[in-house]
Coordinates of C-alpha atoms in Angstrom, one line a residue:
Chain A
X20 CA -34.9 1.9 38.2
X21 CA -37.1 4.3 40.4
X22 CA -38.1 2.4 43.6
X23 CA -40.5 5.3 44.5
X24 CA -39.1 6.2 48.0
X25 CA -37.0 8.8 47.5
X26 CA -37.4 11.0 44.6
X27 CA -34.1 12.8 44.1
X28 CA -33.5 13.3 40.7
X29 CA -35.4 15.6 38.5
X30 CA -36.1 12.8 36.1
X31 CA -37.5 10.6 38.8
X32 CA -39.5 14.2 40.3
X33 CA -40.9 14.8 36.8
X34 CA -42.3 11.0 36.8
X35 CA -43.7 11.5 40.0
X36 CA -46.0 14.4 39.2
X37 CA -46.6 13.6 35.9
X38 CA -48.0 10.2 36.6
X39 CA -48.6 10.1 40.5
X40 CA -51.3 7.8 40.3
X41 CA -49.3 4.7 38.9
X42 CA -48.2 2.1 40.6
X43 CA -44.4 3.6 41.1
X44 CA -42.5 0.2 41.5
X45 CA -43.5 -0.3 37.5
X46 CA -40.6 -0.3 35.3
X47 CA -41.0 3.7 32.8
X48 CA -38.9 2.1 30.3
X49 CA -40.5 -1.1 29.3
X50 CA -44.2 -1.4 28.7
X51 CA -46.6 -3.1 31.3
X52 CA -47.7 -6.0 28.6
X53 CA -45.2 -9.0 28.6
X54 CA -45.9 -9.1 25.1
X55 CA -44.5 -6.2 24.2
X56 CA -42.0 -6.3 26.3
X57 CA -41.1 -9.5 24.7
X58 CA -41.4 -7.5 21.4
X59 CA -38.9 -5.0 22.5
X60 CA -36.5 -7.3 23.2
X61 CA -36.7 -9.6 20.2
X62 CA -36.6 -5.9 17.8
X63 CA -33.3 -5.4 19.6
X64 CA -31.9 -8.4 19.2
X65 CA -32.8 -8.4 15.1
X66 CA -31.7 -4.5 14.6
X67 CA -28.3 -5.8 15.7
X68 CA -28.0 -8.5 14.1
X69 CA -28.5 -6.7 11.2
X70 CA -26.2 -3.9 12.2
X71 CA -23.4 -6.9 12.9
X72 CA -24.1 -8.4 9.1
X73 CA -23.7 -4.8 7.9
X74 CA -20.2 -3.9 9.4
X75 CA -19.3 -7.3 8.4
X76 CA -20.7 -6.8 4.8
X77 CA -18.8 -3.5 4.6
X78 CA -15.4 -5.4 5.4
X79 CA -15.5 -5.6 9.6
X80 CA -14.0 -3.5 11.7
X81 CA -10.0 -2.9 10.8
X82 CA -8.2 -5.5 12.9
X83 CA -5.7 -3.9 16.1
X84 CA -2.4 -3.7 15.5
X85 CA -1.2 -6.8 17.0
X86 CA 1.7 -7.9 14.6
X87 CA 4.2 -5.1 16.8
X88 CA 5.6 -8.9 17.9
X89 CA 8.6 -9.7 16.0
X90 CA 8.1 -12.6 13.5
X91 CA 10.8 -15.0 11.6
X92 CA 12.0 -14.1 8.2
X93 CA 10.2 -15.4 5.2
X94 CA 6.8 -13.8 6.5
X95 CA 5.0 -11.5 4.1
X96 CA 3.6 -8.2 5.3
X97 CA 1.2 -6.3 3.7
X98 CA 0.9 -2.7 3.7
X99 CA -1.9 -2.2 1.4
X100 CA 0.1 -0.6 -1.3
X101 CA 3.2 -3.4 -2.1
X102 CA 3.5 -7.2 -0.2
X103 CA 7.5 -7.1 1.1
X104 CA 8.5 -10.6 2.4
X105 CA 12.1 -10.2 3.8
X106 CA 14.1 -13.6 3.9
X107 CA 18.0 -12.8 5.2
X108 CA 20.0 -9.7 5.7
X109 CA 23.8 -9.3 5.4
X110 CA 26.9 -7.0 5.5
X111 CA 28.2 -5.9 2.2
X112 CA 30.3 -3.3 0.7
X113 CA 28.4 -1.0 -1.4
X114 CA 30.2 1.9 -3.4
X115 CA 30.3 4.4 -0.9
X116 CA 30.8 2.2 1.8
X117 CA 29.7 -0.4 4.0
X118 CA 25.9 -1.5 3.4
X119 CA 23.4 -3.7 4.9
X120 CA 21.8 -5.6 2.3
X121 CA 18.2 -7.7 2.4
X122 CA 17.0 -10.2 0.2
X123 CA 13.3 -9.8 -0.3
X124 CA 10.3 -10.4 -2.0
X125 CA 8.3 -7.7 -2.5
X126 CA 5.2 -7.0 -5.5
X127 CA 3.6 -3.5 -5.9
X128 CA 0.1 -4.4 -5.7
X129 CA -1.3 -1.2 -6.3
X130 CA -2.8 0.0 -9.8
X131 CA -0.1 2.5 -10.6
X132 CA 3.8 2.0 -10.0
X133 CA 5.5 2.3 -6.9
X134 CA 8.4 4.8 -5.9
X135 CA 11.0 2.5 -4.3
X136 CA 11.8 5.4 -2.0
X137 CA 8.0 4.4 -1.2
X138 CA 9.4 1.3 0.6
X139 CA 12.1 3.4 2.1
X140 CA 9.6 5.8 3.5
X141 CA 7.4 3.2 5.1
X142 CA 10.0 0.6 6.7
X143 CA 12.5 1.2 9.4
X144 CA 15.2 -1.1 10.2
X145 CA 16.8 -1.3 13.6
X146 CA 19.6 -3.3 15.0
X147 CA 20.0 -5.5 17.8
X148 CA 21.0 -6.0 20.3
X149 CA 22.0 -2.2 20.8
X150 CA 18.9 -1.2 19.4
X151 CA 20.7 1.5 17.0
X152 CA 18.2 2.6 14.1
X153 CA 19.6 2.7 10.8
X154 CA 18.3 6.2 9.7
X155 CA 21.1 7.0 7.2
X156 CA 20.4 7.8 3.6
X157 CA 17.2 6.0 2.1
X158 CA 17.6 2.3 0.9
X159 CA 17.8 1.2 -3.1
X160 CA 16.8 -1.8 -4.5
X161 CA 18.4 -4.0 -6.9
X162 CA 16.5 -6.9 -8.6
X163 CA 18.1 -10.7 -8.9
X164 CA 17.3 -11.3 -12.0
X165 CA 18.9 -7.7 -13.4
X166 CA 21.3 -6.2 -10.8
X167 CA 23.0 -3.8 -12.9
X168 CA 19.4 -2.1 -14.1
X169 CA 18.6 1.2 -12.1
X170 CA 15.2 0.2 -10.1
X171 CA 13.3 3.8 -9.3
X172 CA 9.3 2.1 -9.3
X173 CA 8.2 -1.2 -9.2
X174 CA 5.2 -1.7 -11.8
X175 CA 2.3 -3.1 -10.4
X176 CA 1.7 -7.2 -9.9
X177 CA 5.1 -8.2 -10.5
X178 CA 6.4 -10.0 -7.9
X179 CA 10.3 -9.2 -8.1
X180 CA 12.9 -11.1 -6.3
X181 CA 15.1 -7.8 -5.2
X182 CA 17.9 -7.0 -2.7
X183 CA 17.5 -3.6 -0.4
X184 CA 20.7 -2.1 0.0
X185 CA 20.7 0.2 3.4
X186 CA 24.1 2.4 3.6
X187 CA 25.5 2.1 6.8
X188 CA 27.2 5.9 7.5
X189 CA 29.2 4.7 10.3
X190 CA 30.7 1.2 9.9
X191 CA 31.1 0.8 13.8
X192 CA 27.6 0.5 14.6
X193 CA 27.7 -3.1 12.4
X194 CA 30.0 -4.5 15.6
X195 CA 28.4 -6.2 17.6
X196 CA 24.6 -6.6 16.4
X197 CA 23.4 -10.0 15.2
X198 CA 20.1 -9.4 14.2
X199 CA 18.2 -6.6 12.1
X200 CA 14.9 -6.0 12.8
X201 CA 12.8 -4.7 9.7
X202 CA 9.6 -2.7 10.8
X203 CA 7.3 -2.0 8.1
X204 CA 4.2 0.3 8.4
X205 CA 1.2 0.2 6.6
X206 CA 1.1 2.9 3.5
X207 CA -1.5 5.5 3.6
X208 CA -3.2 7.1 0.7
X209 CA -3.4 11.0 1.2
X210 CA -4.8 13.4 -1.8
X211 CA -2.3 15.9 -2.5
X212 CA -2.7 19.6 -4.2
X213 CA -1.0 20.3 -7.8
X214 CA -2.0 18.0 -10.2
X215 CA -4.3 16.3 -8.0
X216 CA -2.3 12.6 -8.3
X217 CA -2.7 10.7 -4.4
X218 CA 0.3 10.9 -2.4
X219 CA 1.5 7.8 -0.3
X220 CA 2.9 8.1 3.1
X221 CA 3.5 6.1 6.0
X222 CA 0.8 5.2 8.1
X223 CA 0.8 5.0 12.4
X224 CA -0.4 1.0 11.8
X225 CA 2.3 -1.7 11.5
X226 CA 1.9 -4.1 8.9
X227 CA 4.5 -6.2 10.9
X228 CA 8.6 -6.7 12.7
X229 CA 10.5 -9.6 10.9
X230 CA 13.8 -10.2 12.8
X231 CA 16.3 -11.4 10.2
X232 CA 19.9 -12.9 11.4
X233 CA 22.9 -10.5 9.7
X234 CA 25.2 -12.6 8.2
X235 CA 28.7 -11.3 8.0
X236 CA 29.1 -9.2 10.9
Chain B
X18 CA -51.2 25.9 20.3
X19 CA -53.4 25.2 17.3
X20 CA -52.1 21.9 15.2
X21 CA -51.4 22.6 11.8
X22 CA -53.1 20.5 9.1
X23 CA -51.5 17.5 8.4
X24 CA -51.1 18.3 4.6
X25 CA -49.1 21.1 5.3
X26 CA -46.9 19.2 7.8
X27 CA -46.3 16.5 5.0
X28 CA -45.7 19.1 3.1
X29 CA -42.9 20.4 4.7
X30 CA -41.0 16.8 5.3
X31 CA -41.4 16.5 1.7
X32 CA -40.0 19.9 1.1
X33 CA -36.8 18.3 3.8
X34 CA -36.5 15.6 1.4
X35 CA -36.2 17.3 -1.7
X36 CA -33.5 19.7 -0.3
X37 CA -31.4 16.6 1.3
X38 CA -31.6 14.9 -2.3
X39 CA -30.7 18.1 -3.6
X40 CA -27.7 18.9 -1.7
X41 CA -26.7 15.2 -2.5
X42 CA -27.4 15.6 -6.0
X43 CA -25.1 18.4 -6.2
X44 CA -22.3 16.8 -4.4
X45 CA -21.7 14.5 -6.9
X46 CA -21.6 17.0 -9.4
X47 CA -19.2 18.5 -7.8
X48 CA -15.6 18.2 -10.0
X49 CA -12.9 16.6 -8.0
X50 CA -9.4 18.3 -8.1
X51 CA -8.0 16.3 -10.6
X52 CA -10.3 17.0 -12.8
X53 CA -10.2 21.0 -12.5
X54 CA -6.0 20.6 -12.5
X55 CA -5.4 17.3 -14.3
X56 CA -4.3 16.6 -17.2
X57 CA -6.1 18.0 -20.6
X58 CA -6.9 14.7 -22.5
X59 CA -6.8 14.0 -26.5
X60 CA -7.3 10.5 -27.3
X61 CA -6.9 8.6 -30.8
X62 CA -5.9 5.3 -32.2
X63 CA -2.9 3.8 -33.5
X64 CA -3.8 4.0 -37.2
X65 CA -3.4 8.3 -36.8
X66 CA -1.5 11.0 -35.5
X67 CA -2.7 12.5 -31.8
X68 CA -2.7 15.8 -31.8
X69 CA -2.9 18.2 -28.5
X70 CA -2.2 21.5 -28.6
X71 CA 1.5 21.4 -27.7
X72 CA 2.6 18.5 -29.5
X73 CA 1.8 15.6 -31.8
X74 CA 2.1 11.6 -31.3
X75 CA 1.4 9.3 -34.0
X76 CA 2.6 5.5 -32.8
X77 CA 4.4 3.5 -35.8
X78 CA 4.5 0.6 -34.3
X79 CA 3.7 -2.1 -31.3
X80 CA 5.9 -5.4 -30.3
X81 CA 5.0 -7.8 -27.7
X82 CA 7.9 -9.9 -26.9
X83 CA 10.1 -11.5 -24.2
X84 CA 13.3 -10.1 -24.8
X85 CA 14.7 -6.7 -25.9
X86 CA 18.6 -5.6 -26.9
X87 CA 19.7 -2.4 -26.4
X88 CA 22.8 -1.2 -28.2
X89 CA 24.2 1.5 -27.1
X90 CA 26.7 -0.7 -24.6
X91 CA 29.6 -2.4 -25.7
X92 CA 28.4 -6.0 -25.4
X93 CA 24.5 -5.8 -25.7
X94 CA 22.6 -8.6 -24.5
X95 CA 19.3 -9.5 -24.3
X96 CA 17.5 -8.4 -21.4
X97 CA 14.5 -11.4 -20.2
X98 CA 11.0 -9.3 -19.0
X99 CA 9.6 -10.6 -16.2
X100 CA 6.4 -11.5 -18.3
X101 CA 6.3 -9.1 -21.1
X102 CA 8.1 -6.5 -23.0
X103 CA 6.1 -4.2 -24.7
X104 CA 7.7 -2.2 -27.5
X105 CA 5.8 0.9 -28.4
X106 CA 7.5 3.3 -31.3
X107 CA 6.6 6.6 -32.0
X108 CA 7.0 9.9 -33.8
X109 CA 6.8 12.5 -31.1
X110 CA 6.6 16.4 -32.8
X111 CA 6.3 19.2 -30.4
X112 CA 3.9 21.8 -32.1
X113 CA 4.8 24.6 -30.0
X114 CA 8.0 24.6 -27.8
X115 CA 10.4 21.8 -27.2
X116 CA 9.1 19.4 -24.6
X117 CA 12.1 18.6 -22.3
X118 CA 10.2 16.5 -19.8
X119 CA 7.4 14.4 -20.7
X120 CA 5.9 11.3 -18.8
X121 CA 4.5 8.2 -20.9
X122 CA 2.3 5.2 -19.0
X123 CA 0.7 2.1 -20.5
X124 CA -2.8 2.2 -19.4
X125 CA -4.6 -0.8 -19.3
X126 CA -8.3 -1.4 -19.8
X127 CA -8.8 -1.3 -16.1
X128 CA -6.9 1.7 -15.1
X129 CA -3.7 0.1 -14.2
X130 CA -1.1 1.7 -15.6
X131 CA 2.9 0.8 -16.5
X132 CA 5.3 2.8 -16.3
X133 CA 8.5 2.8 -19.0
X134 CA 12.0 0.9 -17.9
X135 CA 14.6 2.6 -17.2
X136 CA 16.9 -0.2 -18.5
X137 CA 17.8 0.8 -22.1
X138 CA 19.6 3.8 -23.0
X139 CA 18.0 3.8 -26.4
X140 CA 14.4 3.9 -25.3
X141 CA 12.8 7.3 -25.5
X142 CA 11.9 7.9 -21.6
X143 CA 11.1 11.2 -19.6
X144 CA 14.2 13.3 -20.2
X145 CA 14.6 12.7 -24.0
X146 CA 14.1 16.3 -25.4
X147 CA 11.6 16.9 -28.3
X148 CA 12.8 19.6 -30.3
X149 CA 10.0 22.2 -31.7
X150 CA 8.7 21.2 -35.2
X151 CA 11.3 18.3 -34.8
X152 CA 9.9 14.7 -35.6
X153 CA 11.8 12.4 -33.0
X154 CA 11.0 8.7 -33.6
X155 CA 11.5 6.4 -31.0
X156 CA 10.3 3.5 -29.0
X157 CA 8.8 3.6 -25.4
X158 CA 9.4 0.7 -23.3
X159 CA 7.3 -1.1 -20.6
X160 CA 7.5 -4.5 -18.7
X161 CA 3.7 -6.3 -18.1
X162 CA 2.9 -9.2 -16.4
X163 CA 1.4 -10.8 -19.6
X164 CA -1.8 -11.9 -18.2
X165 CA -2.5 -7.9 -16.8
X166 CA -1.9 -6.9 -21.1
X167 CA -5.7 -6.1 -21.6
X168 CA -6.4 -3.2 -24.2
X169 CA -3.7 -1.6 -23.3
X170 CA -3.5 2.7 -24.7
X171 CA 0.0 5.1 -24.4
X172 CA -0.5 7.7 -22.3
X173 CA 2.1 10.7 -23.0
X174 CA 2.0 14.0 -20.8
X175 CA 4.2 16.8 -21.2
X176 CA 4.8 17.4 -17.6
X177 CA 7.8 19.9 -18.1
X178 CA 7.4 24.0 -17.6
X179 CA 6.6 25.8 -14.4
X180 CA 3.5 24.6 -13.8
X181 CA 2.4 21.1 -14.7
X182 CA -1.2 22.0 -14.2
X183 CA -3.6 21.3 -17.4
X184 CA -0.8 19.9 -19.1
X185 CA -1.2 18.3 -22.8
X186 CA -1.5 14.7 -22.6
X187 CA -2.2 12.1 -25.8
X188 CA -4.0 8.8 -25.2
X189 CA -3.3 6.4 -28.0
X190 CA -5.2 3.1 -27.9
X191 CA -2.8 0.4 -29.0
X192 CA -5.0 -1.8 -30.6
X193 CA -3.0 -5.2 -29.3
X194 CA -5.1 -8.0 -29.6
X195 CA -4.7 -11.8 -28.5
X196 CA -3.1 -12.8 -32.1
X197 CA -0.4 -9.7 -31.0
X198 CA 1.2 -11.4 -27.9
X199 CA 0.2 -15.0 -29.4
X200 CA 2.5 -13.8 -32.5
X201 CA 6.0 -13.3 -32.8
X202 CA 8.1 -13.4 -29.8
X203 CA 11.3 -12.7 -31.2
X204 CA 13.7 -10.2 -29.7
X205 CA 13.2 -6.7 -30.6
X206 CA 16.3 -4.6 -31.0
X207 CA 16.0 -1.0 -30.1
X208 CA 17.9 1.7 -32.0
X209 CA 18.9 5.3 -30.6
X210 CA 15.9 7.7 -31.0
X211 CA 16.2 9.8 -34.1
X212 CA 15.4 13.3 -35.5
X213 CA 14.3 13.6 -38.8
X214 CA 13.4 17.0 -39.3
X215 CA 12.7 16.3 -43.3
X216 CA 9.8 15.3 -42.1
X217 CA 8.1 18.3 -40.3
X218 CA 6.1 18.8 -43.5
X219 CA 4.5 16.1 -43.3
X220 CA 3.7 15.6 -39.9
X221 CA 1.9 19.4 -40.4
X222 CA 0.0 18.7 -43.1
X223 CA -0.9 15.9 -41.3

């Protein structure tokens, strides 16, 4: 506000000389009738009201990503492209070694069918205590109800009960750890060259950090 | 300075206007990359053969049902689908040179589309090899939730060559109705895919 005593700024200069005969402790932003004034601030208060009900009419603003805590097994997280609900984790022996293996729930909910190495790409899975990341070859998944069927895409909205299977190169780092921690991102929609088909990827938000106990270790 | 008449002023902002609506206007004309590089589209019916320029599908025959044998193990059993199995045979000719990778999808009314399983040995899936001037007959098949089966069309792409830009692709509407999945639900059994070149002649006269 200019209190008229000491005109420093060229704003408050410009004000002085352009308008030297008004009375200089009068507010230059808001008009001299109350009424108006009063009109001002009621305009304001309606445009963003109505710029509120827009952002929220156009879906709100995207929420922070607050889910970096780690939550109990059985909750679902949603990446925007599949729904993976992870319920227990355990030590197995796979073919070519020892393998962590991870009951889940998980439904493409996309319109087109999901690479499982989709689910690979987008999760990481870390032991604790120790903190070592499990960042060997990419998981496969097997479903319940046909474990001996090859499972390369999951067709959209069909919730599959499925087992991830996460070779373990060196069987060392299973000695000692009693809890995996499954991080999954948020999948991201990027358009790729060639045939012009959109390319998934993982995202920088995290859908969410289910600590699962690992049986059998 | 000298204001200029107000007509001409209005004259300009509507001449603004005109040129914003106009670069808008062309935007969405514009052709998105799929559509410049995508697939080259022939669609038909069930009832007759699909022809693109480098092959030719004609679709036999359609099952709906909830389980499907395959026999190319040694003790085949019926595999359960997770809502639906849908059975899709066809007579796949390649017109020019043999296809040896093609992708099929079941495309529903709304876009969603299905991919085939990989369970069966005998289904026809992306690696089976259409010989040139070869009729192969075969079945595709795909797993649905039943209440997503709406309309549903075979899409099949020859993807294979050096560049899979403007490939051929065949969209065949199905023509499955509610009476279709009401119907029979008895197992299908799939047999091995089969060439029958003896009948090339008639798949060119068409």
């Amino acid at each position: 506000m200019f209190q008229g005593t000491c005109p420093a700024s060229p704003v408050e200069f410009l004000f002085v000389v352009q308008h030297a005969d008004a009375d200089p402790r009068r507010s230059r932003l808001l008009p001299a009738d109350p009424r108006r004034r009063v009109g001002i601030v009621v305009a304001t208060g309606v445009l963003s009201v109505v710029a509120l009900a827009a952002v929220v009419a156009f879906g709100g603003l995207e929420p922070a990503d607050t889910r970096t805590g780690s939550l109990p097994p059985g909750t679902e997280l949603d990446t925007l492209r599949y729904r993976v609900t992870p319920l227990c984790a355990e030590i197995g022996r796979g073919e070519s070694g020892p393998e962590v293996r991870i009951r889940v729930d998980v439904e493409n909910t996309g319109s087109e069918p999901l690479e499982v190495s989709h689910i690979g790409q987008t999760s990481r899975f870390v032991l604790e205590p120790g903190g070592t990341e499990l960042a060997g070859p990419p998981p496969s998944l097997r479903l319940v109800r046909h474990p001996n069927g090859p499972v390369t895409r999951l067709q959209p909205h069909m919730p599959e009960a499925a087992v991830l299977s996460l070779p373990v190169e060196d069987s060392g780092q299973l000695e000692g750890p009693t809890d995996l921690v499954m991080t999954v991102h948020r999948s991201e929609r990027i358009s790729a060259s060639g045939d012009g088909a959109p390319l998934w990827v993982r995202g920088a938000l995290v859908a969410g950090s289910v600590t699962l106990p690992l049986d059998g270790g | 300075m000298r204001p200029r008449p107000p007509n001409r002023r209005s004259l300009r902002f509507a001449l603004c206007v005109a040129l914003g609506a106009a670069v808008l206007g062309l935007q969405w004309l514009r052709t998105a990359e799929h559509g410049v590089v995508g697939p080259i589209d022939t669609e038909g019916r069930r009832s007759a053969a699909v022809a693109t320029d480098e092959f030719t599908v004609e679709v036999t025959d359609v099952r709906v049902t909830g389980t499907v044998t395959d026999t190319s193990g040694l003790a085949p059993q019926p595999v359960e689908a997770n809502g639906v199995w849908v059975v899709v045979w066809v007579r796949v000719t390649a017109t020019g040179t043999t296809l040896d990778a093609t992708s099929a999808e079941l495309v529903m009314a709304d876009r969603t589309t299905y991919s085939p399983s990989l369970w069966f040995r005998d289904a026809l899936d992306g690696d089976t090899a259409f010989p040139a001037a070869v009729p192969v007959h075969g079945a595709f098949v795909f797993e649905v939730p039943e209440d997503r089966l709406d309309r549903p069309s075979l899409a099949l792409t020859h993807v294979g060559g050096a560049d899979p830009r403007l490939a051929a692709r065949a969209t065949v509407g199905l023509g499955i109705d509610a009476a279709d999945v009401a119907g029979d639900r008895s197992g299908v059994t799939l047999t091995p895919p089969e060439r029958r070149p003896e009948e090339a002649a008639e798949v060119v006269r068409g």
